[in-house]
Short mmCIF file of C-alpha atoms and ligand atoms in Angstrom, two decimals:
data_model
loop_
_atom_site.label_atom_id
_atom_site.label_comp_id
_atom_site.label_asym_id
_atom_site.label_seq_id
_atom_site.Cartn_x
_atom_site.Cartn_y
_atom_site.Cartn_z
CA MET A 1 0.00 0.00 0.00
CA ILE A 2 1.19 3.52 -0.80
CA LEU A 3 2.60 5.36 2.22
CA THR A 4 0.06 7.76 3.62
CA GLU A 5 0.33 11.25 5.02
CA SER A 6 -2.25 12.16 7.66
CA GLY A 7 -4.31 9.08 6.79
CA SER A 8 -4.83 10.00 3.14
CA HIS A 9 -4.25 7.61 0.28
CA ILE A 10 -3.32 7.72 -3.39
CA SER A 11 -6.96 7.00 -4.22
CA ASP A 12 -7.85 10.34 -2.58
CA VAL A 13 -5.64 12.14 -5.10
CA LEU A 14 -7.23 10.23 -7.97
CA ASP A 15 -10.66 11.17 -6.56
CA LEU A 16 -9.72 14.85 -6.91
CA PHE A 17 -9.34 14.35 -10.65
CA ARG A 18 -12.57 12.36 -10.81
CA THR A 19 -14.41 15.20 -9.04
CA HIS A 20 -12.72 18.34 -10.37
CA GLY A 21 -11.49 17.30 -13.84
CA GLU A 22 -8.24 18.94 -14.91
CA LEU A 23 -5.89 20.09 -12.12
CA SER A 24 -2.37 21.50 -11.87
CA ARG A 25 0.16 20.18 -9.37
CA THR A 26 -0.34 23.33 -7.28
CA GLU A 27 -4.11 22.91 -7.29
CA VAL A 28 -3.74 19.31 -6.08
CA ILE A 29 -1.51 20.56 -3.23
CA ASP A 30 -4.00 23.32 -2.35
CA ILE A 31 -7.12 21.16 -2.44
CA SER A 32 -5.63 18.09 -0.75
CA GLY A 33 -3.55 19.88 1.87
CA LEU A 34 -0.78 17.33 1.23
CA SER A 35 2.89 18.32 1.03
CA ARG A 36 4.52 18.96 -2.35
CA SER A 37 6.72 15.87 -2.00
CA THR A 38 3.75 13.61 -1.25
CA VAL A 39 1.78 15.07 -4.15
CA ASN A 40 4.78 14.61 -6.48
CA GLN A 41 5.08 10.98 -5.41
CA ARG A 42 1.35 10.31 -5.89
CA LEU A 43 1.21 12.02 -9.27
CA SER A 44 4.24 10.00 -10.42
CA SER A 45 2.57 6.75 -9.38
CA LEU A 46 -0.71 7.69 -11.06
CA LEU A 47 1.11 8.75 -14.24
CA ALA A 48 3.19 5.56 -14.30
CA GLY A 49 0.05 3.48 -13.87
CA GLY A 50 -1.64 5.39 -16.68
CA LEU A 51 -4.50 6.47 -14.41
CA ILE A 52 -3.88 10.16 -15.04
CA THR A 53 -2.37 11.86 -18.04
CA ALA A 54 -0.59 15.19 -18.63
CA VAL A 55 -2.92 17.56 -20.43
CA LYS A 56 -1.53 19.12 -23.57
CA GLY A 57 -1.75 22.86 -24.04
CA GLY A 58 -1.78 23.78 -20.33
CA GLU A 59 -1.27 27.47 -19.53
CA SER A 60 2.28 28.72 -19.55
CA THR A 61 3.85 30.53 -16.63
CA GLY A 62 7.16 32.35 -17.05
CA GLY A 63 7.89 30.65 -20.35
CA ARG A 64 7.64 27.14 -18.88
CA PRO A 65 4.59 25.07 -19.72
CA SER A 66 2.77 24.41 -16.46
CA SER A 67 1.81 20.81 -15.90
CA ARG A 68 -1.84 20.03 -15.78
CA PHE A 69 -3.23 16.56 -15.31
CA ALA A 70 -6.54 14.78 -15.76
CA LEU A 71 -8.05 11.34 -15.29
CA ASN A 72 -6.92 9.19 -18.23
CA THR A 73 -10.48 8.33 -19.22
CA GLU A 74 -9.35 6.28 -22.23
CA ARG A 75 -7.01 3.99 -20.29
CA ALA A 76 -9.64 1.25 -20.01
CA ILE A 77 -13.39 0.71 -20.10
CA PHE A 78 -16.22 -0.57 -17.96
CA LEU A 79 -18.95 -2.79 -19.38
CA THR A 80 -22.33 -1.97 -17.88
CA ALA A 81 -25.79 -3.52 -18.18
CA ASP A 82 -28.92 -1.85 -16.86
CA ILE A 83 -31.51 -4.64 -16.67
CA GLY A 84 -35.16 -3.64 -16.38
CA ALA A 85 -38.31 -5.75 -16.24
CA SER A 86 -38.77 -5.99 -20.00
CA GLY A 87 -35.36 -5.23 -21.48
CA PHE A 88 -31.85 -3.99 -20.85
CA THR A 89 -29.35 -1.39 -22.01
CA VAL A 90 -25.67 -2.30 -22.29
CA ALA A 91 -22.91 0.26 -22.60
CA VAL A 92 -19.17 0.60 -22.95
CA CYS A 93 -18.26 3.41 -20.53
CA ASP A 94 -14.96 5.24 -20.15
CA LEU A 95 -13.25 5.62 -16.76
CA SER A 96 -15.19 8.84 -16.05
CA GLY A 97 -18.44 6.89 -16.40
CA ALA A 98 -19.45 8.39 -19.75
CA ALA A 99 -21.19 5.95 -22.09
CA LEU A 100 -19.17 5.70 -25.31
CA ARG A 101 -21.41 3.21 -27.10
CA HIS A 102 -24.66 1.58 -26.10
CA THR A 103 -27.37 -0.74 -27.39
CA LYS A 104 -30.87 -1.64 -26.17
CA HIS A 105 -32.33 -5.14 -26.07
CA VAL A 106 -35.70 -6.70 -25.30
CA VAL A 107 -36.02 -9.63 -22.88
CA ASN A 108 -38.37 -10.37 -19.98
CA VAL A 109 -36.56 -10.50 -16.66
CA TRP A 110 -38.78 -13.35 -15.47
CA GLU A 111 -37.29 -15.62 -18.13
CA GLY A 112 -34.60 -16.17 -15.50
CA PRO A 113 -30.94 -15.36 -14.96
CA GLU A 114 -29.37 -17.83 -17.44
CA ARG A 115 -31.42 -16.53 -20.36
CA VAL A 116 -31.14 -12.83 -19.49
CA LEU A 117 -27.44 -12.87 -18.54
CA SER A 118 -26.57 -14.87 -21.69
CA ASP A 119 -28.25 -12.13 -23.74
CA VAL A 120 -26.33 -9.47 -21.78
CA TYR A 121 -23.06 -11.34 -22.36
CA ALA A 122 -23.74 -11.58 -26.11
CA ALA A 123 -24.50 -7.84 -26.17
CA PHE A 124 -21.26 -7.07 -24.27
CA GLU A 125 -19.27 -9.14 -26.77
CA ASP A 126 -20.90 -7.34 -29.73
CA LEU A 127 -20.23 -3.91 -28.25
CA ARG A 128 -16.72 -4.21 -26.80
CA GLY A 129 -13.65 -3.41 -28.87
CA ASP A 130 -10.08 -4.28 -27.97
CA GLU A 131 -9.94 -1.89 -25.01
CA ASP A 132 -8.83 -3.17 -21.59
CA ILE A 133 -11.86 -4.00 -19.43
CA TRP A 134 -11.40 -2.94 -15.79
CA GLY A 135 -14.77 -3.72 -14.39
CA ILE A 136 -18.36 -4.74 -15.00
CA GLY A 137 -21.45 -3.14 -13.50
CA VAL A 138 -24.83 -4.88 -13.59
CA GLY A 139 -28.06 -3.21 -12.47
CA VAL A 140 -31.17 -5.24 -11.66
CA PRO A 141 -34.76 -4.27 -10.78
CA GLY A 142 -34.76 -5.88 -7.34
CA PRO A 143 -33.14 -5.78 -3.89
CA VAL A 144 -29.42 -6.57 -4.01
CA GLU A 145 -27.07 -7.99 -1.43
CA PHE A 146 -24.28 -5.72 -2.63
CA ALA A 147 -21.27 -7.42 -1.03
CA ALA A 148 -22.31 -10.82 -2.44
CA GLY A 149 -23.33 -9.53 -5.88
CA ARG A 150 -26.74 -11.19 -5.98
CA VAL A 151 -30.42 -10.37 -5.68
CA VAL A 152 -32.45 -11.38 -2.65
CA ASN A 153 -36.18 -12.11 -2.56
CA PRO A 154 -36.93 -10.00 -5.65
CA PRO A 155 -40.68 -9.38 -6.01
CA ILE A 156 -40.68 -9.52 -9.83
CA MET A 157 -37.51 -11.42 -10.76
CA THR A 158 -38.75 -15.00 -10.81
CA GLY A 159 -35.90 -17.52 -10.60
CA TRP A 160 -33.26 -14.96 -9.60
CA ASP A 161 -33.39 -15.31 -5.81
CA ARG A 162 -29.78 -15.62 -4.53
CA PHE A 163 -28.45 -16.23 -8.04
CA ASP A 164 -24.73 -15.40 -8.10
CA ILE A 165 -24.74 -12.71 -10.82
CA ALA A 166 -21.22 -11.48 -10.01
CA GLY A 167 -19.86 -15.05 -10.17
CA TRP A 168 -21.59 -15.65 -13.51
CA PHE A 169 -19.64 -12.75 -15.04
CA THR A 170 -16.31 -13.30 -13.26
CA SER A 171 -16.19 -16.79 -14.78
CA ARG A 172 -16.29 -15.10 -18.21
CA TYR A 173 -14.31 -11.90 -17.56
CA ASP A 174 -11.51 -11.84 -15.01
CA VAL A 175 -12.41 -8.42 -13.60
CA ALA A 176 -14.27 -6.86 -10.68
CA VAL A 177 -18.06 -7.17 -11.05
CA ILE A 178 -20.50 -5.05 -9.08
CA VAL A 179 -24.21 -5.80 -8.90
CA GLU A 180 -26.50 -2.97 -7.85
CA ASN A 181 -30.19 -2.21 -7.67
CA ASP A 182 -31.09 -0.21 -10.81
CA ALA A 183 -32.70 2.65 -8.89
CA ASN A 184 -29.62 2.96 -6.64
CA ALA A 185 -27.39 3.22 -9.70
CA ARG A 186 -29.54 6.07 -11.02
CA ALA A 187 -29.48 7.78 -7.62
CA VAL A 188 -25.67 7.82 -7.61
CA VAL A 189 -25.29 9.44 -11.01
CA GLU A 190 -28.09 11.95 -10.35
CA SER A 191 -26.57 12.86 -6.98
CA ARG A 192 -23.25 13.75 -8.62
CA GLN A 193 -24.94 15.44 -11.58
CA HIS A 194 -27.05 17.66 -9.30
CA HIS A 195 -24.27 18.15 -6.71
CA SER A 196 -26.84 16.97 -4.20
CA ASP A 197 -25.70 14.74 -1.34
CA ASN A 198 -29.28 14.08 -0.25
CA LEU A 199 -31.29 12.82 -3.16
CA ILE A 200 -34.10 10.41 -4.00
CA SER A 201 -34.18 8.92 -7.48
CA LEU A 202 -37.47 7.47 -8.68
CA LYS A 203 -37.38 5.02 -11.56
CA LEU A 204 -40.80 4.74 -13.13
CA GLY A 205 -41.02 2.04 -15.76
CA THR A 206 -43.04 -1.16 -15.67
CA GLY A 207 -42.69 -0.96 -11.89
CA ILE A 208 -41.64 1.70 -9.38
CA GLY A 209 -38.15 1.74 -7.95
CA SER A 210 -36.47 4.30 -5.76
CA GLY A 211 -32.85 4.84 -4.87
CA LEU A 212 -31.73 6.85 -1.86
CA VAL A 213 -28.42 8.69 -1.61
CA PHE A 214 -27.93 10.47 1.69
CA ASN A 215 -24.74 12.14 2.92
CA GLY A 216 -23.38 11.10 -0.48
CA GLN A 217 -23.83 7.37 0.22
CA ILE A 218 -26.37 4.84 -1.07
CA ILE A 219 -28.79 3.84 1.68
CA ARG A 220 -29.22 0.09 1.17
CA GLY A 221 -30.54 -0.95 4.55
CA ASN A 222 -29.87 -4.24 6.26
CA GLU A 223 -31.01 -6.52 3.42
CA GLY A 224 -30.75 -4.16 0.45
CA ALA A 225 -34.49 -3.48 0.56
CA ALA A 226 -34.39 0.21 1.61
CA GLY A 227 -36.45 2.69 -0.36
CA ASP A 228 -38.75 0.24 -2.13
CA ILE A 229 -41.79 2.55 -2.06
CA GLY A 230 -43.53 0.69 -4.90
CA HIS A 231 -44.64 -1.97 -2.45
CA THR A 232 -45.64 0.26 0.42
CA ARG A 233 -49.36 0.77 0.98
CA ALA A 234 -51.04 3.27 -1.32
CA ALA A 235 -53.05 6.06 0.30
CA ILE A 236 -56.44 5.24 -1.19
CA ALA A 237 -59.94 5.80 0.11
CA THR A 238 -60.94 3.21 2.70
CA ASP A 239 -64.22 2.44 0.93
CA VAL A 240 -62.42 1.31 -2.24
CA SER A 241 -61.35 -2.33 -2.35
CA ALA A 242 -57.58 -2.68 -2.55
CA LEU A 243 -56.14 -3.82 -5.87
CA GLN A 244 -53.95 -6.89 -6.30
CA CYS A 245 -50.23 -6.18 -6.75
CA ARG A 246 -47.88 -8.36 -8.76
CA CYS A 247 -45.76 -8.90 -5.61
CA GLY A 248 -48.60 -10.98 -4.14
CA ASN A 249 -49.75 -8.31 -1.71
CA ILE A 250 -52.74 -6.00 -2.11
CA GLY A 251 -53.03 -2.22 -2.15
CA CYS A 252 -49.38 -1.43 -3.03
CA VAL A 253 -48.48 1.92 -4.61
CA GLU A 254 -47.43 0.00 -7.73
CA ALA A 255 -50.88 -1.55 -8.09
CA TYR A 256 -52.21 1.99 -8.78
CA ALA A 257 -49.25 3.97 -10.11
CA GLY A 258 -46.92 1.39 -11.69
CA GLY A 259 -46.60 1.28 -15.47
CA TRP A 260 -48.06 -2.23 -15.55
CA ALA A 261 -51.10 -1.06 -13.55
CA LEU A 262 -51.73 1.79 -15.99
CA VAL A 263 -51.59 -0.67 -18.90
CA ARG A 264 -54.12 -2.85 -17.03
CA ASP A 265 -56.48 0.08 -16.38
CA LEU A 266 -56.35 1.48 -19.91
CA GLU A 267 -56.93 -1.99 -21.37
CA ALA A 268 -59.95 -2.30 -19.07
CA GLU A 269 -61.27 0.92 -20.62
CA GLY A 270 -61.03 -0.74 -24.02
CA LEU A 271 -57.90 1.01 -25.29
CA ALA A 272 -55.35 -0.88 -27.38
CA VAL A 273 -52.34 -0.72 -25.04
CA SER A 274 -49.88 -3.48 -24.30
CA SER A 275 -46.85 -1.68 -22.87
CA VAL A 276 -45.76 1.35 -20.86
CA ALA A 277 -44.56 2.89 -24.13
CA ASP A 278 -48.17 2.73 -25.38
CA VAL A 279 -49.34 4.55 -22.24
CA VAL A 280 -46.75 7.29 -22.76
CA ASP A 281 -47.76 7.56 -26.41
CA LEU A 282 -51.44 8.03 -25.48
CA VAL A 283 -50.56 10.72 -22.93
CA GLN A 284 -48.38 12.56 -25.42
CA ARG A 285 -51.22 12.47 -27.93
CA GLY A 286 -53.48 13.98 -25.29
CA ASP A 287 -55.86 11.03 -24.83
CA ILE A 288 -58.14 12.22 -22.07
CA ARG A 289 -58.49 8.83 -20.32
CA ALA A 290 -54.73 8.23 -20.30
CA VAL A 291 -54.01 11.76 -19.05
CA ARG A 292 -56.54 11.40 -16.23
CA LEU A 293 -55.12 8.04 -15.14
CA VAL A 294 -51.48 9.15 -15.23
CA ARG A 295 -52.33 12.32 -13.31
CA GLN A 296 -54.03 10.18 -10.67
CA ALA A 297 -50.99 7.85 -10.62
CA GLY A 298 -48.79 10.90 -9.96
CA ARG A 299 -50.92 11.75 -6.91
CA VAL A 300 -50.72 8.21 -5.50
CA LEU A 301 -46.97 8.27 -6.03
CA GLY A 302 -46.76 11.77 -4.50
CA GLU A 303 -48.46 10.55 -1.31
CA ALA A 304 -45.85 7.81 -0.92
CA VAL A 305 -42.97 10.15 -1.75
CA ALA A 306 -44.28 12.71 0.76
CA GLU A 307 -43.74 10.18 3.54
CA LEU A 308 -40.14 9.66 2.46
CA VAL A 309 -39.61 13.43 2.24
CA SER A 310 -40.89 13.99 5.77
CA ILE A 311 -38.69 11.23 7.13
CA LEU A 312 -35.49 11.81 5.15
CA ASN A 313 -35.57 15.50 4.06
CA PRO A 314 -33.89 15.15 0.62
CA GLY A 315 -32.73 18.23 -1.31
CA THR A 316 -33.59 16.77 -4.70
CA ILE A 317 -36.01 14.23 -6.16
CA VAL A 318 -35.24 13.10 -9.70
CA VAL A 319 -37.69 11.10 -11.78
CA SER A 320 -36.49 8.83 -14.59
CA GLY A 321 -37.71 5.78 -16.52
CA LEU A 322 -40.08 5.39 -19.45
CA LEU A 323 -43.14 6.64 -17.56
CA ALA A 324 -41.25 9.87 -16.73
CA GLU A 325 -41.73 10.76 -20.40
CA CYS A 326 -45.32 11.67 -19.44
CA ASP A 327 -43.50 14.66 -17.93
CA GLU A 328 -45.72 17.27 -16.24
CA VAL A 329 -48.87 15.13 -16.56
CA LEU A 330 -47.21 12.82 -14.03
CA LEU A 331 -44.92 15.24 -12.16
CA ALA A 332 -47.71 17.74 -11.38
CA GLY A 333 -49.51 15.08 -9.34
CA VAL A 334 -46.31 14.13 -7.51
CA ARG A 335 -45.51 17.77 -6.67
CA GLU A 336 -49.08 18.54 -5.61
CA ARG A 337 -49.13 15.76 -3.00
CA VAL A 338 -45.56 16.16 -1.79
CA TYR A 339 -46.00 19.89 -1.08
CA GLN A 340 -49.44 19.28 0.42
CA ARG A 341 -48.50 16.38 2.65
CA ALA A 342 -44.83 16.60 3.64
CA LEU A 343 -43.59 18.79 6.47
CA PRO A 344 -43.08 22.43 5.30
CA LEU A 345 -39.49 22.51 6.57
CA ALA A 346 -38.70 19.36 4.58
CA THR A 347 -40.00 20.87 1.32
CA ARG A 348 -38.66 24.45 1.74
CA ASN A 349 -35.66 23.89 -0.54
CA LEU A 350 -36.82 20.71 -2.26
CA THR A 351 -36.46 20.35 -6.04
CA ILE A 352 -38.57 17.79 -7.89
CA THR A 353 -37.37 17.34 -11.43
CA ARG A 354 -37.10 14.99 -14.37
CA SER A 355 -33.78 13.33 -15.16
CA VAL A 356 -31.86 14.81 -18.07
CA LEU A 357 -29.84 11.62 -18.48
CA GLY A 358 -32.70 9.70 -20.04
CA GLU A 359 -32.14 6.06 -20.90
CA LEU A 360 -28.42 6.22 -20.08
CA ALA A 361 -28.91 7.16 -16.40
CA GLY A 362 -28.68 3.53 -15.29
CA VAL A 363 -25.53 2.55 -17.18
CA ALA A 364 -23.79 5.82 -16.23
CA GLY A 365 -24.56 5.20 -12.55
CA LEU A 366 -23.29 1.63 -12.77
CA ALA A 367 -20.03 2.85 -14.32
CA LEU A 368 -19.55 5.34 -11.46
CA ILE A 369 -20.18 2.67 -8.81
CA THR A 370 -17.78 0.30 -10.59
CA ALA A 371 -15.18 3.08 -10.72
CA ASP A 372 -15.69 3.84 -7.00
CA GLN A 373 -15.07 0.18 -6.30
CA ILE A 374 -11.90 -0.36 -8.35
CA PHE A 375 -10.38 3.05 -7.48
CA HIS A 376 -11.04 2.46 -3.78
CA ALA A 377 -8.05 2.64 -1.41
CA ALA A 378 -8.24 -1.12 -0.80
CA THR A 379 -8.09 -2.10 -4.47
CA ILE A 380 -6.40 0.70 -6.45
CA ASP A 381 -2.86 -0.62 -5.89
CA ARG A 382 -3.32 -3.46 -8.33
CA LEU A 383 -3.99 -0.97 -11.12
CA LEU A 384 -0.65 0.75 -10.51
CA THR A 385 2.70 -0.43 -11.83
CA PRO A 386 4.13 -2.69 -9.09
CA ALA A 387 7.61 -1.11 -9.48
CA VAL A 388 6.41 2.28 -8.26
CA VAL A 389 4.20 1.02 -5.47
CA SER A 390 5.83 1.11 -2.06
CA VAL A 391 4.76 -1.91 -0.05
ZN1 LIG B 1 -46.62 -4.92 -4.28
#
C-alpha cells in the first residue's frame, strides 16, 4: 500500500481528478492539503500506472509550460448492463463513467438469470472493442445484497433469488463485477450530476423503484431493501377495495401507479395498449383517459414520496424511466401531494425534477459505482505499476 500522510491515500488524489477534472500540481496541493513531495510521489505513481495523463496545451507561466493533469479516461473501459423488467441497455463506458457506445435489447426479466445474462453477455461481446476492461457493473430491478453480488427475494424477478450474478460474469471476464439495484445506480449518477448529497431517485417504468443517496452514500438498509416505495401501501380511500399487486400483496403503490397497472387500467377501458410505451404515447397524444389516469398515478406516487420526504428530508427528487416521459402530466400530481402532505421545513428547498440523463442514467450510474469500487483505497494498488508502489 502507498505510504500515507495524515491518513490520506493515493486513491484520494485520484478522486480529486474524478471530481474536479483537470488540475495542476499546485491545485492538487491546495485542495488536498498534502505536502509537495507527497503530491509529487502520488502524481508519479498515477502517471506511471496510466490512471492520469498530462494535459496538452496547459497554460504557460514564465515561459515554462505548467503541468496540468486529468483522469486518463481512455485507459480502459467498464462494461455496464442496466436490466429492467422488460429489457436492458448495455454500454461501454470510459473511466469517467461516460457511455461511449450503447445498445438496447428486449427480454423479460422473469425468463430467468441464465437466459437474461446470456443475452447481456452476447450484447457485451458485440459492443466491446479491444480496449482493456477494468470492471463490469450490472443493475437489476430488485433488492441486491451488494457485497455478495446477488439479488435477494426479488418481487418480480422469478428464478433470480440468490443467483450469483457477479460469479456468472467473473467466470467469463476476469475483472471486478458489481451488482446494484437499478434505482440505486440512477441515484448515484443523479446525486453527482445535481451536486446533491441528499437525493431520491425514482425510476418509473413497468414498476416503481427508488434509490436513496444520503450524505453522499447509497442507503441500502440491512437486506438491500431500503427505499422500495412501490410496495408500500397506497393512500387510497378506505371504501375502495384494494387492488392486487404483482408482488402478491394487495393495495401497493405499484398496483395503482406502476406502469403495468396503468396498462391494465387502460386496457380495461377498451384502449389498445400493451406496454408502458403505449401509455406514454397516449398521454403525449393527449388522450383524455390516459391523461386522467397518469395524473391520478402521480398523486398516489406523491403521497408515498411525501412520507419519504418527511422522514429523510432530501434536497432533490429526480424522476427517470419510461413513464417519466409523461413529464408534467405525471410530475404535477407528484408535486401537488408532496408539497401538500410533507412537512413544510422538509420541502422548503426541495427540487422535484425529471432526469436529463434519459435512458443512459442507469448505465452511467453503474459505471460510477464500478469506478468507486476499483479506485477504492483497498483495491487501487493493483492498477498501478508494481515497481512504483511502495509496499
Ligand atoms: Zn406490491
